Coordinates of C-alpha atoms and ligand atoms in Angstrom, one line a residue:
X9 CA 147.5 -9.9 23.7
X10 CA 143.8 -9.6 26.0
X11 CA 142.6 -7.3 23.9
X12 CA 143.3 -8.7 20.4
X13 CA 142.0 -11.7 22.0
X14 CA 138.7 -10.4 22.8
X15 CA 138.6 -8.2 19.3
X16 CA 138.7 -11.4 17.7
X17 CA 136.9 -13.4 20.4
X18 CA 133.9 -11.3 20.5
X19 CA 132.3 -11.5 16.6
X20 CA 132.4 -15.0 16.7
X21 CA 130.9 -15.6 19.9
X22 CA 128.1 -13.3 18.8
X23 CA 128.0 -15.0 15.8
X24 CA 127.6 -18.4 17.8
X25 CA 124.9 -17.0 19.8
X26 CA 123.2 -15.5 16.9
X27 CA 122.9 -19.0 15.2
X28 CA 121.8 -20.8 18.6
X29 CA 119.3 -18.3 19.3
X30 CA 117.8 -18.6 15.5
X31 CA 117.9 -22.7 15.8
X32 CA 116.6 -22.5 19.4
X33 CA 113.8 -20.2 18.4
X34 CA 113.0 -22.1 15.1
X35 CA 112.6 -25.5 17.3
X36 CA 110.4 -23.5 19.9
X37 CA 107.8 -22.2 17.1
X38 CA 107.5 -25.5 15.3
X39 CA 106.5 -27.0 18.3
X40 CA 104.5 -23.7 19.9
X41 CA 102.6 -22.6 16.5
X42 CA 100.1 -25.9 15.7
X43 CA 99.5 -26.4 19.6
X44 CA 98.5 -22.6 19.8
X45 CA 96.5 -22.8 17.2
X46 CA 94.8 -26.3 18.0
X47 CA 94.2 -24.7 21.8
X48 CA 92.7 -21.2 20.1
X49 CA 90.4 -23.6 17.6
X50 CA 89.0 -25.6 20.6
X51 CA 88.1 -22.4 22.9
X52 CA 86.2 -21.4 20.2
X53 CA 84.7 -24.4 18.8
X54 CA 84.4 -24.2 23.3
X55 CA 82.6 -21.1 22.9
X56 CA 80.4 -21.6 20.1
X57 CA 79.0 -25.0 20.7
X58 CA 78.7 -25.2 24.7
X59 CA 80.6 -29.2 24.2
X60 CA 82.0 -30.2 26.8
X61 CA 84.2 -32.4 25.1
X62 CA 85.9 -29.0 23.4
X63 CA 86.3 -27.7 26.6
X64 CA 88.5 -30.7 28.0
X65 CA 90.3 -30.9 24.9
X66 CA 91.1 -27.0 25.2
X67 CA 92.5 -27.5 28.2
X68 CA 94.7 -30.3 27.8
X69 CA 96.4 -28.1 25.1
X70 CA 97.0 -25.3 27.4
X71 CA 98.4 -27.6 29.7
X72 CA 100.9 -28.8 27.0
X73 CA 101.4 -24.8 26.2
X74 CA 102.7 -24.5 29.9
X75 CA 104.4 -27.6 29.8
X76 CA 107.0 -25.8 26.8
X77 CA 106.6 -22.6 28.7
X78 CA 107.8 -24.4 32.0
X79 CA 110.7 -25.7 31.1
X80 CA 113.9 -24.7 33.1
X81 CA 117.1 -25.9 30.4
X82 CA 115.3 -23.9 28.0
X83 CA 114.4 -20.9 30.4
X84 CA 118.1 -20.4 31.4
X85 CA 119.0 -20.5 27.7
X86 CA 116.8 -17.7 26.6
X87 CA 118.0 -15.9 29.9
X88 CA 121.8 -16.6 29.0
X89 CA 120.6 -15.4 25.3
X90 CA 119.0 -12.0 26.9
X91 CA 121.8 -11.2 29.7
X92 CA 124.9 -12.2 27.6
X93 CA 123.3 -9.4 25.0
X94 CA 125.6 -9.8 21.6
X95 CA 122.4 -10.3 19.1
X96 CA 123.1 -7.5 16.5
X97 CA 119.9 -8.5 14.4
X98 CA 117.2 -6.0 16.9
X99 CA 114.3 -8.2 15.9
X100 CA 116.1 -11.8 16.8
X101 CA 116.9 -10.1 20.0
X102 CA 113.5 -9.1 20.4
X103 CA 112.3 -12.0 19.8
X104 CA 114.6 -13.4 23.0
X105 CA 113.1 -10.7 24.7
X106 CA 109.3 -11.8 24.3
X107 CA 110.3 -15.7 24.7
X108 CA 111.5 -14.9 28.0
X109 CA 108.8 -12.9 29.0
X110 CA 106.2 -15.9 28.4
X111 CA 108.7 -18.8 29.5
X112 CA 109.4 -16.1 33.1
X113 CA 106.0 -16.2 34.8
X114 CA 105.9 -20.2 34.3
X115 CA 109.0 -21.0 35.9
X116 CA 106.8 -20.6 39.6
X117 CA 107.8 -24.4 41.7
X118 CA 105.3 -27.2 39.7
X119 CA 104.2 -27.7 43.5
X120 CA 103.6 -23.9 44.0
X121 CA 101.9 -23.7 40.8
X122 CA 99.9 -26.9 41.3
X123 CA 98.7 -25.2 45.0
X124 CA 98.2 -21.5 43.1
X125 CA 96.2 -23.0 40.5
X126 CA 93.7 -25.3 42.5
X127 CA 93.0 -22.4 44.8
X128 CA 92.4 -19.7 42.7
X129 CA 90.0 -22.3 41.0
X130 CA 88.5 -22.9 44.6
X131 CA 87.9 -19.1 45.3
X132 CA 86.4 -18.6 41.4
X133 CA 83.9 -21.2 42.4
X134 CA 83.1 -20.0 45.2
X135 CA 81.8 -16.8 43.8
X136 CA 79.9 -18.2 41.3
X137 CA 77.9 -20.4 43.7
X138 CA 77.7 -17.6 46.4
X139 CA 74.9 -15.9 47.0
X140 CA 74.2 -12.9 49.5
X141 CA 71.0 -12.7 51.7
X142 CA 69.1 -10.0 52.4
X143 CA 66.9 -10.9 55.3
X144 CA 65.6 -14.7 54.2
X145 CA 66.1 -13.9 50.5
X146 CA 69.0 -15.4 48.5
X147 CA 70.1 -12.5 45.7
X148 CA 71.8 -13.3 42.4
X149 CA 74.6 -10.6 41.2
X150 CA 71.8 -9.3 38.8
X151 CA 68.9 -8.8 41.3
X152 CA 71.1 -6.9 43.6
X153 CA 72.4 -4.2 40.2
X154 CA 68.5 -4.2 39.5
X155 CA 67.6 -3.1 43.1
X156 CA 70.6 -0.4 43.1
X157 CA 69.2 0.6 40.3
X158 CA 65.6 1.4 40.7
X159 CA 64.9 0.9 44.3
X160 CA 63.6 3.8 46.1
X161 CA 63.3 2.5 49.3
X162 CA 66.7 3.4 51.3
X163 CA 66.5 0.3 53.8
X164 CA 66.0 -2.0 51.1
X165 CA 68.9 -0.9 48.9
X166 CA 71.2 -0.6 52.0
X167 CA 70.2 -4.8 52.7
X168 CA 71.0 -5.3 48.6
X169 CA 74.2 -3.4 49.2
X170 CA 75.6 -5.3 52.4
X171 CA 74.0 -8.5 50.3
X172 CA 76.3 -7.5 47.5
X173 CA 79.3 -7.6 49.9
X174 CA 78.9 -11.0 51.6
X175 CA 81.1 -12.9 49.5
X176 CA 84.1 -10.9 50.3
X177 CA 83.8 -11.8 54.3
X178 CA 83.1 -15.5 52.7
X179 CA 86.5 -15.7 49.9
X180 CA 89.0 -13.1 52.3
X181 CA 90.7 -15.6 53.9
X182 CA 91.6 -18.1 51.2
X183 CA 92.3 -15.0 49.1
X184 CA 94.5 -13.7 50.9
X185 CA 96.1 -17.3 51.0
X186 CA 96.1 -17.5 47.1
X187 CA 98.0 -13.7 47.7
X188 CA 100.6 -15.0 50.3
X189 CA 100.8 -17.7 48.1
X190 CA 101.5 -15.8 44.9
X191 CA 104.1 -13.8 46.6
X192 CA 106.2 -16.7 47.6
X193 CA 106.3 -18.0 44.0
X194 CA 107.2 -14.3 42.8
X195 CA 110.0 -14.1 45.7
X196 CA 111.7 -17.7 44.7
X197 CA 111.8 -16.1 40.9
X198 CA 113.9 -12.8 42.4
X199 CA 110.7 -10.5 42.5
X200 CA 109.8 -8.2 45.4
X201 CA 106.3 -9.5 45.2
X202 CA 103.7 -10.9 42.9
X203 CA 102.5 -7.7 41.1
X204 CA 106.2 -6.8 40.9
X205 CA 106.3 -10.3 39.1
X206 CA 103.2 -9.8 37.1
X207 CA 104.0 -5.9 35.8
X208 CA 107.9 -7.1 34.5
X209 CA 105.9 -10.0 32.6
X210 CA 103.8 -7.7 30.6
X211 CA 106.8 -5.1 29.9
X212 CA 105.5 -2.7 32.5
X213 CA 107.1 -0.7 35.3
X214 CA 105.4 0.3 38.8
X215 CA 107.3 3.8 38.8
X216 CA 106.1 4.1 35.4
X217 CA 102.1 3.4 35.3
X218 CA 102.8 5.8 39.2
X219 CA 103.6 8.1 37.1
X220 CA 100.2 7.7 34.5
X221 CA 98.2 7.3 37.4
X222 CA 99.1 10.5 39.3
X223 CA 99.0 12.7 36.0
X224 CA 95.5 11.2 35.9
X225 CA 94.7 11.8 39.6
X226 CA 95.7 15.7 39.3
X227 CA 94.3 16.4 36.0
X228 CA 90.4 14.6 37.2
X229 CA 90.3 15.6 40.7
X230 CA 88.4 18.9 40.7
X231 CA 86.5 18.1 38.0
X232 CA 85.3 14.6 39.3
X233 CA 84.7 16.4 43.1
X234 CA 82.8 19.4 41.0
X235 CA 80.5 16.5 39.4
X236 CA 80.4 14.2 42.4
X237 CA 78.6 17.6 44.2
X238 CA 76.2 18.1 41.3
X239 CA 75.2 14.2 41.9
X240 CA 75.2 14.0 45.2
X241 CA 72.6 16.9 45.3
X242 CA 70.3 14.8 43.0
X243 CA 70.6 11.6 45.1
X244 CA 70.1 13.5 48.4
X245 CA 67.2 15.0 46.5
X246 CA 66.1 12.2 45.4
X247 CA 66.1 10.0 48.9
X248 CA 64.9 12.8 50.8
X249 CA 68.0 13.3 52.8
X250 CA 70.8 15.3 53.5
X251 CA 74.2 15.1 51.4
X252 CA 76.1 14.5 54.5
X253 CA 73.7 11.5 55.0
X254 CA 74.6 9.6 51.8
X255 CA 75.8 6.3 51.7
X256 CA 77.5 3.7 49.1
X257 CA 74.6 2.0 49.2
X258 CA 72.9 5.2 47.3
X259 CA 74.8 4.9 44.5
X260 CA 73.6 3.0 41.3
X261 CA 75.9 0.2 41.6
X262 CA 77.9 -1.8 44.3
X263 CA 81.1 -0.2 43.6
X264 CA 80.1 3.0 41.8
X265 CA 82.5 2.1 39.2
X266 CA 79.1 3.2 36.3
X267 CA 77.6 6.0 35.5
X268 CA 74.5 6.8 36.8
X269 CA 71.0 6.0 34.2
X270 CA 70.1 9.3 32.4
X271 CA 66.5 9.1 31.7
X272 CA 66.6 11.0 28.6
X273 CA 69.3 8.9 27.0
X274 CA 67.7 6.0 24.7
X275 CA 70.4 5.4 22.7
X276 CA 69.0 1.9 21.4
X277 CA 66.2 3.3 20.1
X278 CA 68.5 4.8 16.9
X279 CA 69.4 1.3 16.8
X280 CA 66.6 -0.9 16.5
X281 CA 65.6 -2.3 13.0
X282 CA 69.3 -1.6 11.6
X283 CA 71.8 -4.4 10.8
X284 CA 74.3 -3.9 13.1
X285 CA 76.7 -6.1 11.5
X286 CA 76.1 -4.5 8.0
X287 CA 76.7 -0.8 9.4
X288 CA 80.1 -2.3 11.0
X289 CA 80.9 -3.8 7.8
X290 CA 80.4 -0.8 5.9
X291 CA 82.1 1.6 8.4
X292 CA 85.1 -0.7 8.6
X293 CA 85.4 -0.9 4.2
X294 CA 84.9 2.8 4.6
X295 CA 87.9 3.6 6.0
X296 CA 90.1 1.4 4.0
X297 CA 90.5 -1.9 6.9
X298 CA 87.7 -4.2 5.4
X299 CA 86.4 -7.1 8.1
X300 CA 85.0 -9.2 5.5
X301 CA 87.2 -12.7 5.7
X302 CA 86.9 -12.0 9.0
X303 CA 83.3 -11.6 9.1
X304 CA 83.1 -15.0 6.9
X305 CA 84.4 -17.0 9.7
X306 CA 82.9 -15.3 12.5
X307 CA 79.7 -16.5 14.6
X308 CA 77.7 -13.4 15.5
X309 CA 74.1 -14.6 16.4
X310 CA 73.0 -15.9 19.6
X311 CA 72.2 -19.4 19.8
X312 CA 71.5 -22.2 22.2
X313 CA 74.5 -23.3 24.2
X314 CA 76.9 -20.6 22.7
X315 CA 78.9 -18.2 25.3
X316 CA 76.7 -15.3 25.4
X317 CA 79.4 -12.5 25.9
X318 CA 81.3 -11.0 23.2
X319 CA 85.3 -12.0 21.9
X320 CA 88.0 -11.9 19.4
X321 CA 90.5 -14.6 18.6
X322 CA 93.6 -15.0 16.3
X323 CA 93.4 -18.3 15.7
X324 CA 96.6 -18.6 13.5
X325 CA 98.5 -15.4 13.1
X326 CA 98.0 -15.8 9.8
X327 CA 95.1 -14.2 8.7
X328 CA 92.6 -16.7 10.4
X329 CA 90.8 -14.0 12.6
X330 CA 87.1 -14.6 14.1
X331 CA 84.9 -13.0 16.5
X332 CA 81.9 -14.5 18.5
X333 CA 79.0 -12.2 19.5
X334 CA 75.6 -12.2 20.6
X335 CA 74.0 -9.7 18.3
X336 CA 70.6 -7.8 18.2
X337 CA 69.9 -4.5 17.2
X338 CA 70.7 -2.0 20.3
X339 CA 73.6 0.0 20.9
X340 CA 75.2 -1.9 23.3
X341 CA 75.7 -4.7 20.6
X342 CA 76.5 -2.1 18.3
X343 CA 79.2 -0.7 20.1
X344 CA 80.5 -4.3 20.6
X345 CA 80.6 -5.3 17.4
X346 CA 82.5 -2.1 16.7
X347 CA 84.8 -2.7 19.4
X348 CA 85.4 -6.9 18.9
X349 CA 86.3 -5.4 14.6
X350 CA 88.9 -3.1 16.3
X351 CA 90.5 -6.2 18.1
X352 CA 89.8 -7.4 15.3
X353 CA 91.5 -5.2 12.5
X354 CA 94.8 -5.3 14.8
X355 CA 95.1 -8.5 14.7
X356 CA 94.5 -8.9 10.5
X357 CA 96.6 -6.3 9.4
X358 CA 99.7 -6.6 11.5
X359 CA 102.4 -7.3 9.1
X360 CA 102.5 -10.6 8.0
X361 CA 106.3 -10.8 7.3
X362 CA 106.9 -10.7 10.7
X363 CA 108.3 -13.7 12.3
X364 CA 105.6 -15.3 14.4
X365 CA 106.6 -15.0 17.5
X366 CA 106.4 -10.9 16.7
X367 CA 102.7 -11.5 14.8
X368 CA 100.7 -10.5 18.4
X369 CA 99.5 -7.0 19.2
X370 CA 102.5 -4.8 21.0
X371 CA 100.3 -5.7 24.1
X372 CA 96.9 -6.7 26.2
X373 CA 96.2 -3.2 26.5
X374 CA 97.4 -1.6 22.8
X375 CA 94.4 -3.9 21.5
X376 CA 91.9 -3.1 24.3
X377 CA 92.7 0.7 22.9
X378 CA 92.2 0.5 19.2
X379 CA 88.8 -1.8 20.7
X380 CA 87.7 1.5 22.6
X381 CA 88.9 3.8 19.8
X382 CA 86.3 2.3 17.3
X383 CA 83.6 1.0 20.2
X384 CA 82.9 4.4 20.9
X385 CA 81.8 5.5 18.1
X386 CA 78.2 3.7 18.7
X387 CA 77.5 6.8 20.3
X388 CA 79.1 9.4 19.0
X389 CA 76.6 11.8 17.2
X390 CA 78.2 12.7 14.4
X391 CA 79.2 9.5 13.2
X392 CA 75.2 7.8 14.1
X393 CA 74.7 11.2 11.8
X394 CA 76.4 9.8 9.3
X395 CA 76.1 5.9 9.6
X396 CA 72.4 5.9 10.7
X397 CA 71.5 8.7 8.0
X398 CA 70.6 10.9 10.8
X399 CA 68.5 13.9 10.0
X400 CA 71.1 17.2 11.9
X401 CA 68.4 17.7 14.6
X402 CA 68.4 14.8 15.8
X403 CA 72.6 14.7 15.7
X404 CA 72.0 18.0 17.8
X405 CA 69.8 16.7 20.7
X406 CA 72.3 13.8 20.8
X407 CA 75.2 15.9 21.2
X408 CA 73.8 17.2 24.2
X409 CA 73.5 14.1 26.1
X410 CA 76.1 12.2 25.0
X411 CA 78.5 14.0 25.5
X412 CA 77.7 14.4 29.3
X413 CA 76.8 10.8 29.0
X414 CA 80.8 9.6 27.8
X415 CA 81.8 12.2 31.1
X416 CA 80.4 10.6 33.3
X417 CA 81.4 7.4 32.8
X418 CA 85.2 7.7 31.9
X419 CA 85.2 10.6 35.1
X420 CA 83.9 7.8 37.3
X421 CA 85.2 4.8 36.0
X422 CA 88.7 6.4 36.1
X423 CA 88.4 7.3 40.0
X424 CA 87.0 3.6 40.4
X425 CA 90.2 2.0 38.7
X426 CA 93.0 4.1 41.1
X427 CA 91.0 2.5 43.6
X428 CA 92.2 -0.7 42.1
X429 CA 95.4 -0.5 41.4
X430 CA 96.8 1.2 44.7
X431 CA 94.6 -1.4 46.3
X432 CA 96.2 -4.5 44.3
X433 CA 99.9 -2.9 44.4
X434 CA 99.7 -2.3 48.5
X435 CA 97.6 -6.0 48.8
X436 CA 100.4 -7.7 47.3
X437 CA 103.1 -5.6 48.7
X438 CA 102.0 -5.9 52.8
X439 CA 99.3 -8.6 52.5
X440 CA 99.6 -8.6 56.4
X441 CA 98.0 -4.8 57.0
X442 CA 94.6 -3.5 58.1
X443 CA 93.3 -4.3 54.4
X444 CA 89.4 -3.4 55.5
X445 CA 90.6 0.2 56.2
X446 CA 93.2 0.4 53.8
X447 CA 90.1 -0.3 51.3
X448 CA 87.8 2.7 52.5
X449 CA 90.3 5.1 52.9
X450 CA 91.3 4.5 49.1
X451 CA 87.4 4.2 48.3
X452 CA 86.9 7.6 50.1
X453 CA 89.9 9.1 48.5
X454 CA 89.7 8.8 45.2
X455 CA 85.9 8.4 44.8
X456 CA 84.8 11.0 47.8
X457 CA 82.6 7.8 49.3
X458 CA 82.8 7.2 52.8
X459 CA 82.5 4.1 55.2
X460 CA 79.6 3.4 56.6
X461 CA 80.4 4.0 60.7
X462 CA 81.9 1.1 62.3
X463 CA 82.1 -1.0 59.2
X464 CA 85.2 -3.3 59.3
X465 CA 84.7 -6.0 56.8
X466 CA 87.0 -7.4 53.7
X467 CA 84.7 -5.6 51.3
X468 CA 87.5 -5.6 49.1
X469 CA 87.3 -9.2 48.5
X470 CA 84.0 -8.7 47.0
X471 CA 85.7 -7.4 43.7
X472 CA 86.1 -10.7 41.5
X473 CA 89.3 -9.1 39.6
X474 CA 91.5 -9.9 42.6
X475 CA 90.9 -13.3 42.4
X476 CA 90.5 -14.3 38.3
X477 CA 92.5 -11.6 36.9
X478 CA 95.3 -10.5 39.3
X479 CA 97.3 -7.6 38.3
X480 CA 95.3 -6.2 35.6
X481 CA 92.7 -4.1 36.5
X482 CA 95.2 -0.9 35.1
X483 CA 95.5 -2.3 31.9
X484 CA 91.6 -1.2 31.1
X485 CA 92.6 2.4 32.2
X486 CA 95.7 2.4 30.2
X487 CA 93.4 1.0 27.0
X488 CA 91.2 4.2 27.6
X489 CA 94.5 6.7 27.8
X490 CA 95.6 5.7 24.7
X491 CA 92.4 5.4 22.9
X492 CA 91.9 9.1 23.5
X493 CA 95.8 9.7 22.4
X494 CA 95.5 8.1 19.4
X495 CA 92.3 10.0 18.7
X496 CA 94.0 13.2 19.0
X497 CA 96.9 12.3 17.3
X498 CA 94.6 11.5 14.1
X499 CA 93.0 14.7 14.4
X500 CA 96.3 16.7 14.5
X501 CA 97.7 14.9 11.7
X502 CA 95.0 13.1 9.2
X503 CA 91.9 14.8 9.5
X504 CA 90.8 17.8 7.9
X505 CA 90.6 21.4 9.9
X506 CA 88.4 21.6 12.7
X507 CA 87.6 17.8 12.7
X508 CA 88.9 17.3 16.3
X509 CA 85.3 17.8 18.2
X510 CA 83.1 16.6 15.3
X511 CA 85.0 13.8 14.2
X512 CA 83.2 10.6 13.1
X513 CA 85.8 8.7 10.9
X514 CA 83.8 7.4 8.6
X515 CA 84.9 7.7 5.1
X516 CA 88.6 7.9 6.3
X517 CA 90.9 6.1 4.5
X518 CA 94.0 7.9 6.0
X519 CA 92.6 7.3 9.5
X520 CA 92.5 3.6 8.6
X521 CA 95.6 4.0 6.6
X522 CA 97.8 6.0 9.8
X523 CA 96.4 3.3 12.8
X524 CA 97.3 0.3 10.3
X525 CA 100.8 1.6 9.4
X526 CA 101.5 3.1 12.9
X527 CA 99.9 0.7 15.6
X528 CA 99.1 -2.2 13.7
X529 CA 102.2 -3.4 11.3
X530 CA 104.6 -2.9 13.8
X531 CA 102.6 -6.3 15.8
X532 CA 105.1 -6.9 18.8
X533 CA 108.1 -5.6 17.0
X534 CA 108.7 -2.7 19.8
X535 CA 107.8 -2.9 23.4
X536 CA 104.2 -0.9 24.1
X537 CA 105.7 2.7 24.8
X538 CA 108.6 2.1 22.5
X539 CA 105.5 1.6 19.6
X540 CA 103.3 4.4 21.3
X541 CA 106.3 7.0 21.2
X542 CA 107.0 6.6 17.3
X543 CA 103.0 5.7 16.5
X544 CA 102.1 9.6 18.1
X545 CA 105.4 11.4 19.0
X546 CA 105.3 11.3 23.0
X547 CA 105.0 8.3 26.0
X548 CA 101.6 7.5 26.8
X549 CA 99.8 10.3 29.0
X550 CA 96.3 10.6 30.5
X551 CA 96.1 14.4 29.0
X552 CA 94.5 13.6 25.8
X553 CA 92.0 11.7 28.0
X554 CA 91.1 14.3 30.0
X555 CA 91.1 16.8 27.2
X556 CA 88.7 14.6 25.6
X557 CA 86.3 13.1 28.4
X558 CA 87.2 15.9 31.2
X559 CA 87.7 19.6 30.2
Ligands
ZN30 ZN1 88.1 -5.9 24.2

């Protein structure tokens, strides 16, 4: 009798929870859609205007986001929905899937929360009114970058350097509070810790990005100690000192997370006079993913009281997609204007059937990707060849420094970001060890710098990540892996022969075609490596990466 019982038991109990899950998830959106898109209208009208009046009003609607996001009779519904399993329809029971994740992370004690949030707001605050010294001088953030910069003088950059560090020793301790603090909301919610917490939220795994991480350590490590040498001689050179004697505070910026200035790059000379906005425009209608409505409602110029950085917003998942920048004509602004259009693009063409709780990129980082994947074209010879109307000499002496140019930077920047994340994953997981030397021996591991002797200070704090963006920091290194597999991926499958090293895009309306049908349609339809593994045939890996930026 039990198992004619449960034969017949089973499709209608799946068929009850099928119709619960639809009706729940119908309620939720009706009431999620118009205060999303009411929040994303004030941020910007926030961001275009200055108004402070926007600002309040943008924040009482994300307070009434998290209040629907917070609530515990529907959070054990969706979990009952997610555990019981029983949804046959794949995209209902993704959609469970993605409720959860956003309702899971808000379900921290309203008292825990309360504390978390006014903290981390107390430590943001306190580095943007912090300022170091160096003797009687007060720096800003920017006077410090300029002195690392340019200044010759070894005593003076070594004061800019420990200037730049101050506000670590002065946030530490009620960092590491907000981190204690973090962990005990993580632990009540059945998580080892808070970056355990924070990596299941956004679909990721620990062992997993370990894994991307180490590839990426093996496959850089000769080749970043082999150019570390050839700059160290230059520096040494350059301060009149021995190798062995250089310090961080030789380096050309706090953290050595940049690239060292080449003097013979002036890449914003190719720029000035062009409309930057017209060449991205024309690039983007060249390969088939025209930005024009999106264009139409976007603010570009800078203005009085506007945010002066660079962003993307969906303001409706329905085709209402803007972008706020701060344009003149140099490449930096064109590379961001190329790179906003990519988040941009995503965003547009994702496949409007989708229900709307699937109508968002597959995630953070997916977008940050396609971003990169068109941002560095700015300097990318071939394509200025092309765009710019570059006569082929010119394209020539570009390809020379460029391309040791983009080396430098993803070589070092990559060795910057392990730094991060082992830092963040062992902060989180024994908040309680030697931290200051934890720090260094990652710093001098991964980026060959060594502590200055005797040092033993929370120079760690100093990075503002840890406190306004916890747990994220690998998402930017994951953005540049898959920017570079995707690339390759296009130029194994849609471009013509032998357009791998020379390839510019422009004019390619299969390129366009193959990211919009691949990456872009699916929106949040498959987990990230679920849509990475059908959009290029393998898991996301950092050897495309190195074969592009490395070898
Ligand atoms: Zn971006």
């Amino acid at each position: 009798m039990i198992p004619l019982c449960c034969a017949l038991l089973l499709p209608g109990c799946n068929g009850h929870n099928t119709r619960a899950a639809r009706r729940f998830i119908d309620e939720h959106v009706a009431r999620i859609a118009p205060v999303a898109q009411a929040a994303n209208l004030a941020y910007w009208e926030a961001a275009t205007s200055g108004e402070a009046k926007a600002y309040d009003r943008y924040a009482e609607l994300e307070l009434q986001k998290r209040r629907i996001y917070s609530n515990p009779e529907e959070y054990a519904f969706i979990k009952k929905m997610k555990e019981q399993g029983g949804l046959k329809d794949p995209v209902l029971a993704r959609e469970i899937e993605l409720l959860y994740l956003s309702y899971l992370p808000n379900q921290m004690e309203p008292e825990l929360l309360r504390e978390i949030t006014s903290l981390s707001a107390e430590v943001e605050k306190q580095f943007s009114t912090f300022r170091g010294t160096a003797g009687k001088k007060r720096l800003t953030g920017n006077e410090i970058e300029a002195i690392l910069k340019t200044e010759k003088r070894t005593a003076v950059r070594r004061e800019a350097w420990l200037a730049s560090k101050q506000v670590g020793a002065a946030v530490a301790p009620d960092l590491l509070r907000l981190v204690r603090l973090r962990n005990k909301a993580a632990q009540k919610l059945g998580f080892r810790n808070y970056h355990a917490l924070s990596l299941a939220a956004g679909e990721q795994d620990q062992k997993e990005l370990d894994k991307i991480f180490e590839e990426l350590y093996d496959l850089t490590n000769a080749p970043f100690f082999a150019l570390k040498q050839q700059l160290d001689a230059e520096l040494a050179q350059r301060f009149h000192i021995r190798i062995e004697e250089l310090q961080p505070w030789h380096y050309q910026d706090p953290f050595f997370q940049e690239s060292p200035m080449l003097q013979d790059v002036d890449l914003d000379g190719y720029y000035a006079g062009k409309d930057v906005k017209q060449l991205a425009a024309r690039f983007y209608q060249g390969i088939g993913l025209p930005i024009d409505s999106v264009l139409i409602r976007s603010d570009l110029y800078e203005r009085e009281g506007k945010n002066p950085h660079a962003f993307c917003t969906d303001i409706d998942r329905a085709g209402d997609v803007r972008i706020l920048c701060n344009l003149t004509d140099s490449e930096r602004w064109m590379e961001t204007m190329l790179h906003e259009a990519g988040h941009g693009v995503y965003s547009y063409y994702l496949d409007r059937s989708l229900p709307w709780l699937l109508r968002q990129e597959a995630h953070a980082f997916t977008t940050e990707a396609i971003a990169n994947f068109f941002g560095r074209l700015s300097r990318n010879p071939w394509w200025m060849e092309q765009m710019l109307g570059l006569p082929p000499e010119q394209r020539l002496k570009l390809e020379q420094v460029s391309g040791t140019y983009a080396r430098l930077k993803q070589l070092i920047f990559s060795r910057w970001a392990m730094v991060m994340y082992e830092f963040e994953k062992e902060l989180y997981a024994d908040p309680d060890q030697d931290l200051n030397a934890l720090w260094w021996t990652l710093v001098e591991k991964y980026q060959g710098i060594k502590k200055p002797a005797g040092r033993d200070e929370p120079d760690w704090a100093a990075k503002i990540h840890f406190t306004i963006a916890p747990c994220y920091y690998h998402n930017y290194v994951l953005g540049e892996l898959l920017a570079s597999q995707l690339h390759a991926s296009l130029v194994k499958s849609v471009l013509p022969e032998g357009g791998g090293k020379s390839a510019s895009y422009v004019g390619s309306v299969q390129a366009g075609a193959w990211l919009r049908s691949r990456v872009f349609a699916a929106g949040a339809l498959y987990p990230w490596d679920e849509m990475i593994k059908r959009a290029t045939g393998e898991p996301l890996t950092a050897r495309y990466f190195v074969a592009q930026f490395v070898n």
